[in-house]
Amino acid sequence: MVTSTKKGIEQYIENQCNLYGIDALEHLSANQIAEELSISRPLASQYLNELEKEGICFKVNTRPVYFFHKKAIESYYGIMIQDSEFYDTDEFWKYILNHTNDHFFLKQLIGWNGSLRPIIEKSMEMLNYPPNGLPFIIQGARGVGKKTILKVLLQSIRFISPVSKKMTQFDAVQDQRVGKFILELEQSNERKPYITIIEHAENISKTTQNILLKYMKNSRRLPDLFILLSEKDLREYLLSELLSLFPFIVNVPELQERSKREREELVIRLFRNEEENLGKKIKLSNVVLNALSQAVYKDNIIGLQNHIRLICARSLLKSNGKSIKIHAYDLDQQDFENIKILKDVVYYIDISTYKGSKEFEFFIHAVDAFIDMYKNGGVDYLALNYYSKYKELIDMLFQYNNTFDNTHLRGIETVVADIVQVVVSRRYVNIPGNFVFESAKLLYFIQDNLDEIDRCCKERETTLKKMLQDLSLNYLQECTITDEISSLILHNLEIKTNIIFRILLILVFQRYNKSFTHCNIFGLLICHGRSTASSMADLVNTMIQAYVFDSIDMPLEATVEDFKNVLANTIDRIQNNAQIIILVDMGSLELLGKGLIDETRHTIGLINNVTTRMALHIGYQIKEGKPLEDIVNNISKSIQVDAKIFTKDSEDAILFVSETGKKTSERMMQLFIESLPEQIPVHFIFLDLMELTDDSFYNQFIDIYNILFITGTVNPNLQNAPFLPLEDLINGEHWDMICNYLKSYLTKDQMNILQNNLRNNFTLTNVIQYLSILNPKKLLDNVIMAIDILQGKLGKRLSNKALVALYIHICCMIERLVSKDAILDSGEHIERFKKEHEEFINLTNISFSQISKVYSITITIEEIHYIYKFFNDDKEEE
């Protein structure tokens, strides 16, 4: 009896200290313990003093005296208790403050400085808000760790500020208890505020919600803090007025949404718990760790925990001695789906000494290798030797990102692909075929390990900054392109690229663009008018096939002061070591130049009365790397103004155009060039439809070129520019027109070769393969089937020419929709079309249902309207 009663007191104190730490003091006096355990006070006091003498407990000599469990308090706060008693609670609290690490509590949470960081920061703001915190909601699926996170947050808040609140916890499944407690609070004279935690808050009845709403709005007490925990989205369960009293909702991510590093740490943590429970050392293979950290569990961490216990139980039966070794064959059947074929040798991990995944260590090793190369021979030596280590890094990232299915990574790849397309089309830069793939994975890895990598960069900050500065001095164009990509990533993904990412991009660009002239001149065109400067810059850059000019379009009423302000903002973004040449259409060079030179360290060359011819002349000199002083001094000699009447003899050009962008136009152009029997002195130029329909751009274009004809997927309807539809090339029509335009460049035999090559190259399948990034055979088969179904439902057969045109258009349409670039048009005619042709819309959706399913797209009304025009305009019926 004596032993069981004394042991019961010890267990009661230990449980209270494990749950509440110093907050348990009100439950730890002799009176309170006697009442809780239904024993006499003298007996409770006797056993408590014995426990203190045995070193199991220590006491705080207030009135009444409080007894704390020594090991439980040491574990709770991560400290060692040296004293057996304290004078009062203030002395005890100061002892805790002086011996506990600042982040001790938060570091108990895996991901405290990673995926859980925004949750912790916002929750701490709520808990610390004066005078007693703000109510908030923590919600997430079962087993994501809501209660554990809240427990650690409350421990931390107690550490930051001394005990001032009582804490009560309810499960809303027992709804009546919650309502009763709130009513008792309302009638109580107790002045110390409560922290009230309500679990499964989605089960709170409307009656109890109204009681809580009334109390929170009208209570005369000091503000109580209510925290709701829920497995559901409480916006669908709470009264809107009650919900408005909770200013913040914390959403805890599911296990599979957390980083690979965090999932591995959770697996190790749970195995360590089992190691302690079983009293045996546990080792597990890297295959097991990989499989368990990849799997998706029904109840998240709880599901993972139960799964690990079953594995340990299975392995325990086979173990001998004091250790357990867990092999791949100890896993469950579903775990084998998550086993990836590893190139590495299988090895076993001692979970007591495990320090995290090796990918991060490899990344840091690679960064240090790049730094060593830079220190040994500067940026030129780095640029020459970085690639082998870079490829090793990319191979590691490939393994890292392929260990689980991640929609977030695929989203990053999609956006990066769009960003690179924009930059490449403007900058005339070469990139390797896997550049998007590699840069997206690098970006994802850095974000997935952001805190650790930021810490790594901070430790090497001085060297990395010097390395980036030297790279920008030697590789200005590569650095400018990298800055533009980084800026677009920030604006479109809200990810700020770090210094390592930028350094690696510069190195990749310099490797694949040896033809870059490493001059340090930045060209800028500034003109009055809506698109005068931008059209001129696009034209010059297109002709030179290099990005030598940026542009600024100014309003007609702009003053010299306006020019200076706009220029100052632009120059701020230009690398410090660059010289700048500015071409303006009108204005005082003296005033403009003096105003700029006072605000910048750049050397600036200013040239007035710019023309397209002048810009082209200067652009070629910039590309050739001529000094700024020579360009400016020689311009007046090189550019002469003639005034006479003459007949224009422009250079011939063939234009290729598509409504789906420059990439499609370029593919058509390459296919046509490959069909020529030999090179001819004709300019082949690919353009976007929007560029070609810009009057300002087109007018400047025809001043330079004589357009033989335009071909492509859509007619731009331009005067004095014959259009040859792509479907006519496929059907073998109008080849005589092509031969007529090229007769001055090709012999009769060469004409025959050209026709044969066009016949072979411009087949429907080959064209689709060139125009789309999707699988051409599968794409074309699906499109033909959908059009056949639609023709049958409409009872109308299209002509062969219209069918080919529609096949091409639908294939391009699918690529647009897959890449989220659909035609958008909210005009009145679209609304009218929806009302007048509801049957056609429904039949189209039915006919294209297989395509929608295969490519996960939705055919928009605007696209259906475009399809309708094919059927409406074609006259061949059956």
Short mmCIF file of N, CA, C and O in Angstrom, two decimals, residues 216-283:
data_model
loop_
_atom_site.label_atom_id
_atom_site.label_comp_id
_atom_site.label_asym_id
_atom_site.label_seq_id
_atom_site.Cartn_x
_atom_site.Cartn_y
_atom_site.Cartn_z
N MET A 216 -17.15 36.06 -26.20
CA MET A 216 -15.98 36.75 -26.75
C MET A 216 -16.30 38.21 -27.07
O MET A 216 -15.41 39.07 -26.99
N LYS A 217 -17.53 38.52 -27.40
CA LYS A 217 -17.89 39.89 -27.75
C LYS A 217 -18.21 40.74 -26.52
O LYS A 217 -17.91 41.94 -26.49
N ASN A 218 -18.81 40.12 -25.50
CA ASN A 218 -19.37 40.92 -24.41
C ASN A 218 -18.74 40.67 -23.04
O ASN A 218 -19.18 41.25 -22.05
N SER A 219 -17.72 39.80 -22.97
CA SER A 219 -17.17 39.45 -21.67
C SER A 219 -16.59 40.67 -20.96
O SER A 219 -15.88 41.47 -21.54
N ARG A 220 -16.88 40.75 -19.66
CA ARG A 220 -16.33 41.85 -18.84
C ARG A 220 -15.00 41.43 -18.20
O ARG A 220 -14.35 42.21 -17.53
N ARG A 221 -14.64 40.16 -18.39
CA ARG A 221 -13.38 39.69 -17.82
C ARG A 221 -12.20 40.21 -18.62
O ARG A 221 -12.36 40.79 -19.68
N LEU A 222 -11.01 39.95 -18.05
CA LEU A 222 -9.82 40.20 -18.85
C LEU A 222 -9.88 39.30 -20.08
O LEU A 222 -10.45 38.21 -20.03
N PRO A 223 -9.30 39.69 -21.19
CA PRO A 223 -9.41 38.89 -22.42
C PRO A 223 -8.86 37.48 -22.24
O PRO A 223 -7.73 37.30 -21.82
N ASP A 224 -9.72 36.49 -22.51
CA ASP A 224 -9.27 35.10 -22.54
C ASP A 224 -8.81 34.77 -23.94
O ASP A 224 -9.30 35.34 -24.92
N LEU A 225 -7.89 33.82 -24.06
CA LEU A 225 -7.36 33.43 -25.36
C LEU A 225 -7.96 32.09 -25.76
O LEU A 225 -7.78 31.09 -25.06
N PHE A 226 -8.66 32.07 -26.88
CA PHE A 226 -9.25 30.83 -27.41
C PHE A 226 -8.45 30.39 -28.63
O PHE A 226 -8.20 31.19 -29.54
N ILE A 227 -8.06 29.12 -28.64
CA ILE A 227 -7.34 28.53 -29.78
C ILE A 227 -8.13 27.31 -30.23
O ILE A 227 -8.41 26.41 -29.44
N LEU A 228 -8.51 27.28 -31.50
CA LEU A 228 -9.30 26.18 -32.04
C LEU A 228 -8.41 25.28 -32.90
O LEU A 228 -7.62 25.78 -33.71
N LEU A 229 -8.55 23.97 -32.73
CA LEU A 229 -7.86 22.99 -33.56
C LEU A 229 -8.90 22.25 -34.38
O LEU A 229 -9.95 21.87 -33.85
N SER A 230 -8.62 22.03 -35.65
CA SER A 230 -9.63 21.39 -36.50
C SER A 230 -8.97 20.56 -37.61
O SER A 230 -7.92 20.94 -38.14
N GLU A 231 -9.63 19.45 -37.97
CA GLU A 231 -9.19 18.64 -39.11
C GLU A 231 -9.89 19.09 -40.39
O GLU A 231 -9.60 18.57 -41.46
N LYS A 232 -10.83 20.01 -40.27
CA LYS A 232 -11.58 20.53 -41.42
C LYS A 232 -11.32 22.03 -41.57
O LYS A 232 -10.77 22.67 -40.69
N ASP A 233 -11.76 22.56 -42.69
CA ASP A 233 -11.67 24.00 -42.92
C ASP A 233 -12.81 24.67 -42.17
O ASP A 233 -13.98 24.55 -42.56
N LEU A 234 -12.49 25.37 -41.08
CA LEU A 234 -13.53 25.94 -40.22
C LEU A 234 -14.32 27.05 -40.88
O LEU A 234 -15.36 27.45 -40.38
N ARG A 235 -13.87 27.56 -42.01
CA ARG A 235 -14.66 28.55 -42.73
C ARG A 235 -15.97 27.96 -43.22
O ARG A 235 -16.92 28.69 -43.50
N GLU A 236 -16.04 26.63 -43.28
CA GLU A 236 -17.26 25.96 -43.71
C GLU A 236 -18.11 25.49 -42.53
O GLU A 236 -19.21 24.96 -42.73
N TYR A 237 -17.62 25.67 -41.29
CA TYR A 237 -18.32 25.13 -40.13
C TYR A 237 -18.72 26.19 -39.10
O TYR A 237 -19.71 26.02 -38.39
N LEU A 238 -17.97 27.27 -39.00
CA LEU A 238 -18.24 28.28 -37.97
C LEU A 238 -19.18 29.36 -38.48
O LEU A 238 -19.20 29.67 -39.69
N LEU A 239 -19.94 29.93 -37.56
CA LEU A 239 -20.75 31.10 -37.89
C LEU A 239 -19.82 32.20 -38.37
O LEU A 239 -18.74 32.40 -37.83
N SER A 240 -20.23 32.92 -39.40
CA SER A 240 -19.34 33.93 -40.00
C SER A 240 -18.95 35.00 -38.98
O SER A 240 -17.82 35.48 -38.97
N GLU A 241 -19.87 35.35 -38.10
CA GLU A 241 -19.56 36.38 -37.10
C GLU A 241 -18.54 35.87 -36.09
O GLU A 241 -17.65 36.61 -35.67
N LEU A 242 -18.66 34.61 -35.71
CA LEU A 242 -17.69 34.01 -34.79
C LEU A 242 -16.33 33.89 -35.48
O LEU A 242 -15.29 34.20 -34.89
N LEU A 243 -16.34 33.46 -36.73
CA LEU A 243 -15.09 33.30 -37.49
C LEU A 243 -14.34 34.62 -37.58
O LEU A 243 -13.10 34.66 -37.56
N SER A 244 -15.09 35.73 -37.68
CA SER A 244 -14.45 37.04 -37.82
C SER A 244 -13.66 37.44 -36.57
O SER A 244 -12.82 38.34 -36.64
N LEU A 245 -13.93 36.78 -35.43
CA LEU A 245 -13.21 37.10 -34.20
C LEU A 245 -11.87 36.37 -34.11
O LEU A 245 -11.10 36.60 -33.18
N PHE A 246 -11.61 35.47 -35.10
CA PHE A 246 -10.33 34.77 -35.15
C PHE A 246 -9.55 35.34 -36.33
O PHE A 246 -9.80 34.99 -37.49
N PRO A 247 -8.61 36.26 -36.07
CA PRO A 247 -7.97 37.01 -37.16
C PRO A 247 -7.01 36.21 -38.02
O PRO A 247 -6.63 36.66 -39.09
N PHE A 248 -6.64 35.00 -37.59
CA PHE A 248 -5.67 34.26 -38.40
C PHE A 248 -5.95 32.77 -38.32
O PHE A 248 -6.29 32.23 -37.27
N ILE A 249 -5.82 32.10 -39.48
CA ILE A 249 -5.96 30.65 -39.58
C ILE A 249 -4.63 30.07 -40.03
O ILE A 249 -4.09 30.45 -41.06
N VAL A 250 -4.09 29.17 -39.23
CA VAL A 250 -2.83 28.49 -39.55
C VAL A 250 -3.16 27.16 -40.21
O VAL A 250 -3.91 26.37 -39.68
N ASN A 251 -2.61 26.93 -41.40
CA ASN A 251 -2.82 25.66 -42.11
C ASN A 251 -1.53 24.84 -42.04
O ASN A 251 -0.51 25.24 -42.60
N VAL A 252 -1.59 23.71 -41.37
CA VAL A 252 -0.41 22.85 -41.22
C VAL A 252 -0.32 21.92 -42.43
O VAL A 252 -1.30 21.25 -42.78
N PRO A 253 0.82 21.86 -43.11
CA PRO A 253 0.93 21.03 -44.32
C PRO A 253 0.87 19.55 -43.99
O PRO A 253 1.26 19.12 -42.90
N GLU A 254 0.40 18.78 -44.96
CA GLU A 254 0.41 17.33 -44.80
C GLU A 254 1.84 16.82 -44.94
O GLU A 254 2.73 17.50 -45.46
N LEU A 255 2.04 15.58 -44.50
CA LEU A 255 3.39 15.02 -44.44
C LEU A 255 4.05 15.01 -45.81
O LEU A 255 5.22 15.39 -45.96
N GLN A 256 3.30 14.62 -46.87
CA GLN A 256 3.91 14.53 -48.20
C GLN A 256 4.23 15.89 -48.79
O GLN A 256 4.95 15.99 -49.79
N GLU A 257 3.69 16.98 -48.20
CA GLU A 257 3.97 18.33 -48.70
C GLU A 257 5.23 18.91 -48.08
O GLU A 257 5.69 19.97 -48.51
N ARG A 258 5.79 18.25 -47.09
CA ARG A 258 6.98 18.77 -46.43
C ARG A 258 8.22 18.31 -47.19
O ARG A 258 8.18 17.39 -48.01
N SER A 259 9.35 18.96 -46.93
CA SER A 259 10.56 18.67 -47.70
C SER A 259 11.07 17.27 -47.42
O SER A 259 10.78 16.66 -46.37
N LYS A 260 11.83 16.75 -48.36
CA LYS A 260 12.40 15.41 -48.21
C LYS A 260 13.26 15.32 -46.96
O LYS A 260 13.21 14.33 -46.22
N ARG A 261 14.02 16.37 -46.70
CA ARG A 261 14.89 16.40 -45.52
C ARG A 261 14.06 16.28 -44.24
O ARG A 261 14.41 15.52 -43.33
N GLU A 262 12.96 17.02 -44.17
CA GLU A 262 12.11 16.98 -42.97
C GLU A 262 11.45 15.62 -42.80
O GLU A 262 11.33 15.11 -41.68
N ARG A 263 11.01 15.02 -43.90
CA ARG A 263 10.37 13.70 -43.80
C ARG A 263 11.37 12.65 -43.32
O ARG A 263 11.03 11.77 -42.53
N GLU A 264 12.60 12.75 -43.81
CA GLU A 264 13.63 11.82 -43.33
C GLU A 264 13.88 12.00 -41.84
O GLU A 264 14.01 11.03 -41.09
N GLU A 265 13.93 13.25 -41.39
CA GLU A 265 14.17 13.52 -39.97
C GLU A 265 13.03 12.99 -39.12
O GLU A 265 13.24 12.50 -38.00
N LEU A 266 11.79 13.08 -39.63
CA LEU A 266 10.64 12.53 -38.89
C LEU A 266 10.75 11.02 -38.78
O LEU A 266 10.45 10.45 -37.71
N VAL A 267 11.14 10.36 -39.87
CA VAL A 267 11.32 8.90 -39.82
C VAL A 267 12.37 8.54 -38.77
O VAL A 267 12.15 7.65 -37.93
N ILE A 268 13.49 9.25 -38.78
CA ILE A 268 14.56 8.98 -37.80
C ILE A 268 14.06 9.24 -36.38
O ILE A 268 14.32 8.45 -35.45
N ARG A 269 13.35 10.36 -36.18
CA ARG A 269 12.83 10.71 -34.84
C ARG A 269 11.93 9.59 -34.31
O ARG A 269 12.03 9.20 -33.13
N LEU A 270 11.05 9.07 -35.15
CA LEU A 270 10.12 8.03 -34.71
C LEU A 270 10.86 6.72 -34.43
O LEU A 270 10.49 5.98 -33.50
N PHE A 271 11.88 6.41 -35.21
CA PHE A 271 12.68 5.22 -34.92
C PHE A 271 13.45 5.40 -33.61
O PHE A 271 13.63 4.43 -32.85
N ARG A 272 13.91 6.61 -33.34
CA ARG A 272 14.61 6.86 -32.06
C ARG A 272 13.65 6.64 -30.88
O ARG A 272 14.06 6.12 -29.84
N ASN A 273 12.40 7.06 -31.05
CA ASN A 273 11.41 6.82 -29.98
C ASN A 273 11.25 5.32 -29.73
O ASN A 273 11.16 4.89 -28.57
N GLU A 274 11.19 4.53 -30.82
CA GLU A 274 11.06 3.08 -30.65
C GLU A 274 12.32 2.49 -30.05
O GLU A 274 12.25 1.53 -29.26
N GLU A 275 13.47 3.04 -30.40
CA GLU A 275 14.73 2.59 -29.82
C GLU A 275 14.71 2.75 -28.31
O GLU A 275 15.13 1.86 -27.55
N GLU A 276 14.18 3.88 -27.87
CA GLU A 276 14.09 4.14 -26.42
C GLU A 276 13.08 3.23 -25.76
O GLU A 276 13.32 2.70 -24.67
N ASN A 277 11.93 3.02 -26.45
CA ASN A 277 10.88 2.18 -25.87
C ASN A 277 11.33 0.72 -25.74
O ASN A 277 11.03 0.04 -24.76
N LEU A 278 12.04 0.23 -26.78
CA LEU A 278 12.46 -1.17 -26.81
C LEU A 278 13.76 -1.42 -26.05
O LEU A 278 14.07 -2.56 -25.71
N GLY A 279 14.52 -0.35 -25.80
CA GLY A 279 15.80 -0.53 -25.12
C GLY A 279 16.82 -1.24 -25.98
O GLY A 279 17.72 -1.91 -25.47
N LYS A 280 16.69 -1.11 -27.31
CA LYS A 280 17.61 -1.76 -28.24
C LYS A 280 18.09 -0.75 -29.28
O LYS A 280 17.33 0.11 -29.70
N LYS A 281 19.37 -0.90 -29.71
CA LYS A 281 19.90 -0.05 -30.77
C LYS A 281 19.26 -0.44 -32.10
O LYS A 281 19.04 -1.61 -32.37
N ILE A 282 18.91 0.56 -32.90
CA ILE A 282 18.26 0.30 -34.19
C ILE A 282 19.14 0.85 -35.31
O ILE A 282 19.60 1.99 -35.25
N LYS A 283 19.36 0.03 -36.34
CA LYS A 283 20.00 0.47 -37.57
C LYS A 283 19.06 0.13 -38.73
O LYS A 283 18.43 -0.92 -38.72
#
